Amino acid sequence: QVQLVDAGGGLVQAGGSLTLSCAASGRTFSAYLMGWFRQAPGKEREFVARITWSSGSTFYADSVKGRFTIYRDKAKNTGYLQMNSLKPEDTAVYYCAGRLPDRASYDYWGQGTQVTVSS
């Protein structure tokens, strides 16, 4: 079983930056992928980025490519989402999630952290 605790959200002005964190516990995360998702009010949850824990390979949604960076600290068993050049449309609750590579869906989810970008 894996537990994920995400944190780091807040209120920031457009053009600003925030870094979210996701601490994994309960089982070594080395075999997993970590993803970040977000859900804005009245909208469906959407994929943001993912990282393969073992290799560090990353993949991003087009909407955040070039502005967001996903990375991990293996020693701390913690993943991060660095968000730069934030826009009001980035406002959402952000969730980290984990899955094994052969799973189609994410099995483990953080509780979510609110990011609000003011114009």
Short mmCIF file of C-alpha atoms in Angstrom, two decimals:
data_model
loop_
_atom_site.label_atom_id
_atom_site.label_comp_id
_atom_site.label_asym_id
_atom_site.label_seq_id
_atom_site.Cartn_x
_atom_site.Cartn_y
_atom_site.Cartn_z
CA GLN A 1 0.00 0.00 0.00
CA VAL A 2 1.22 3.49 -0.84
CA GLN A 3 0.24 6.69 0.88
CA LEU A 4 0.70 10.04 -0.87
CA VAL A 5 0.59 13.43 0.81
CA ASP A 6 0.67 16.44 -1.46
CA ALA A 7 1.30 19.99 -0.32
CA GLY A 8 2.56 23.38 -1.40
CA GLY A 9 -0.48 25.01 -2.93
CA GLY A 10 -1.40 28.61 -2.36
CA LEU A 11 -2.34 31.92 -3.87
CA VAL A 12 0.01 33.45 -6.42
CA GLN A 13 -0.19 36.23 -8.96
CA ALA A 14 -0.15 35.51 -12.67
CA GLY A 15 3.40 35.05 -13.85
CA GLY A 16 4.50 33.74 -10.48
CA SER A 17 5.78 30.35 -9.39
CA LEU A 18 4.89 27.58 -6.96
CA THR A 19 6.38 24.21 -6.22
CA LEU A 20 4.13 21.38 -5.10
CA SER A 21 5.43 18.34 -3.26
CA CYS A 22 4.17 14.78 -2.94
CA ALA A 23 5.61 12.59 -0.21
CA ALA A 24 5.23 8.86 -0.72
CA SER A 25 5.24 6.38 2.14
CA GLY A 26 4.23 2.83 2.97
CA ARG A 27 6.20 1.14 0.24
CA THR A 28 9.24 1.96 -1.76
CA PHE A 29 8.19 4.00 -4.75
CA SER A 30 10.98 2.87 -7.03
CA ALA A 31 8.74 0.70 -9.21
CA TYR A 32 6.05 3.32 -9.66
CA LEU A 33 5.14 6.24 -11.86
CA MET A 34 4.07 9.46 -10.18
CA GLY A 35 1.61 11.71 -11.90
CA TRP A 36 0.13 15.11 -11.24
CA PHE A 37 -3.47 15.92 -12.13
CA ARG A 38 -5.64 18.96 -11.60
CA GLN A 39 -9.31 19.72 -11.39
CA ALA A 40 -10.78 23.16 -11.80
CA PRO A 41 -14.30 24.02 -10.59
CA GLY A 42 -16.91 22.63 -12.96
CA LYS A 43 -14.33 20.81 -15.06
CA GLU A 44 -13.12 17.26 -15.31
CA ARG A 45 -9.84 16.20 -13.80
CA GLU A 46 -7.02 16.51 -16.28
CA PHE A 47 -3.55 15.07 -16.56
CA VAL A 48 -0.66 17.48 -16.00
CA ALA A 49 2.60 15.54 -15.90
CA ARG A 50 4.17 12.24 -14.90
CA ILE A 51 7.58 10.87 -14.03
CA THR A 52 8.94 7.36 -14.05
CA TRP A 53 10.53 7.06 -10.64
CA SER A 54 13.37 4.76 -11.58
CA SER A 55 14.56 6.49 -14.76
CA GLY A 56 13.37 10.05 -14.25
CA SER A 57 11.68 10.01 -17.64
CA THR A 58 8.98 12.68 -17.86
CA PHE A 59 5.89 13.49 -19.90
CA TYR A 60 3.77 16.66 -19.89
CA ALA A 61 0.41 17.87 -21.05
CA ASP A 62 0.71 20.38 -23.86
CA SER A 63 -0.94 23.04 -21.71
CA VAL A 64 1.95 23.06 -19.23
CA LYS A 65 4.91 22.05 -21.39
CA GLY A 66 7.74 24.52 -20.99
CA ARG A 67 6.26 26.05 -17.84
CA PHE A 68 6.02 23.11 -15.41
CA THR A 69 8.73 20.69 -14.39
CA ILE A 70 8.17 17.37 -12.63
CA TYR A 71 11.07 15.83 -10.75
CA ARG A 72 11.75 13.57 -7.80
CA ASP A 73 14.12 13.18 -4.90
CA LYS A 74 14.66 9.46 -4.48
CA ALA A 75 16.32 9.82 -1.10
CA LYS A 76 13.30 11.67 0.28
CA ASN A 77 10.79 9.51 -1.62
CA THR A 78 9.19 12.78 -2.67
CA GLY A 79 8.07 14.09 -6.01
CA TYR A 80 7.71 17.73 -6.99
CA LEU A 81 5.89 19.84 -9.54
CA GLN A 82 7.59 23.15 -10.16
CA MET A 83 5.18 25.57 -11.79
CA ASN A 84 6.47 28.73 -13.44
CA SER A 85 4.76 31.44 -15.46
CA LEU A 86 1.47 30.59 -13.83
CA LYS A 87 -1.74 31.69 -15.50
CA PRO A 88 -5.24 32.17 -14.05
CA GLU A 89 -6.34 29.11 -16.03
CA ASP A 90 -3.91 27.02 -13.96
CA THR A 91 -6.18 27.57 -10.96
CA ALA A 92 -7.31 24.16 -9.72
CA VAL A 93 -6.94 21.55 -7.02
CA TYR A 94 -3.78 19.63 -7.83
CA TYR A 95 -3.44 15.94 -6.97
CA CYS A 96 -0.45 13.65 -7.08
CA ALA A 97 -1.04 10.02 -7.91
CA GLY A 98 0.88 6.78 -8.24
CA ARG A 99 0.59 3.66 -10.33
CA LEU A 100 2.65 0.74 -11.49
CA PRO A 101 3.77 0.92 -15.13
CA ASP A 102 1.51 -1.93 -16.25
CA ARG A 103 -1.59 -0.37 -14.74
CA ALA A 104 -3.90 1.71 -16.93
CA SER A 105 -5.17 3.80 -14.07
CA TYR A 106 -3.66 5.40 -10.99
CA ASP A 107 -4.30 3.47 -7.81
CA TYR A 108 -3.02 5.88 -5.19
CA TRP A 109 -3.96 9.53 -4.74
CA GLY A 110 -2.98 12.42 -2.55
CA GLN A 111 -5.63 14.52 -0.86
CA GLY A 112 -5.15 17.48 -3.17
CA THR A 113 -3.76 20.97 -2.74
CA GLN A 114 -5.39 24.17 -3.97
CA VAL A 115 -3.56 26.43 -6.38
CA THR A 116 -5.11 29.80 -7.10
CA VAL A 117 -3.61 32.17 -9.67
CA SER A 118 -4.90 35.72 -9.59
CA SER A 119 -4.87 37.97 -12.62
#
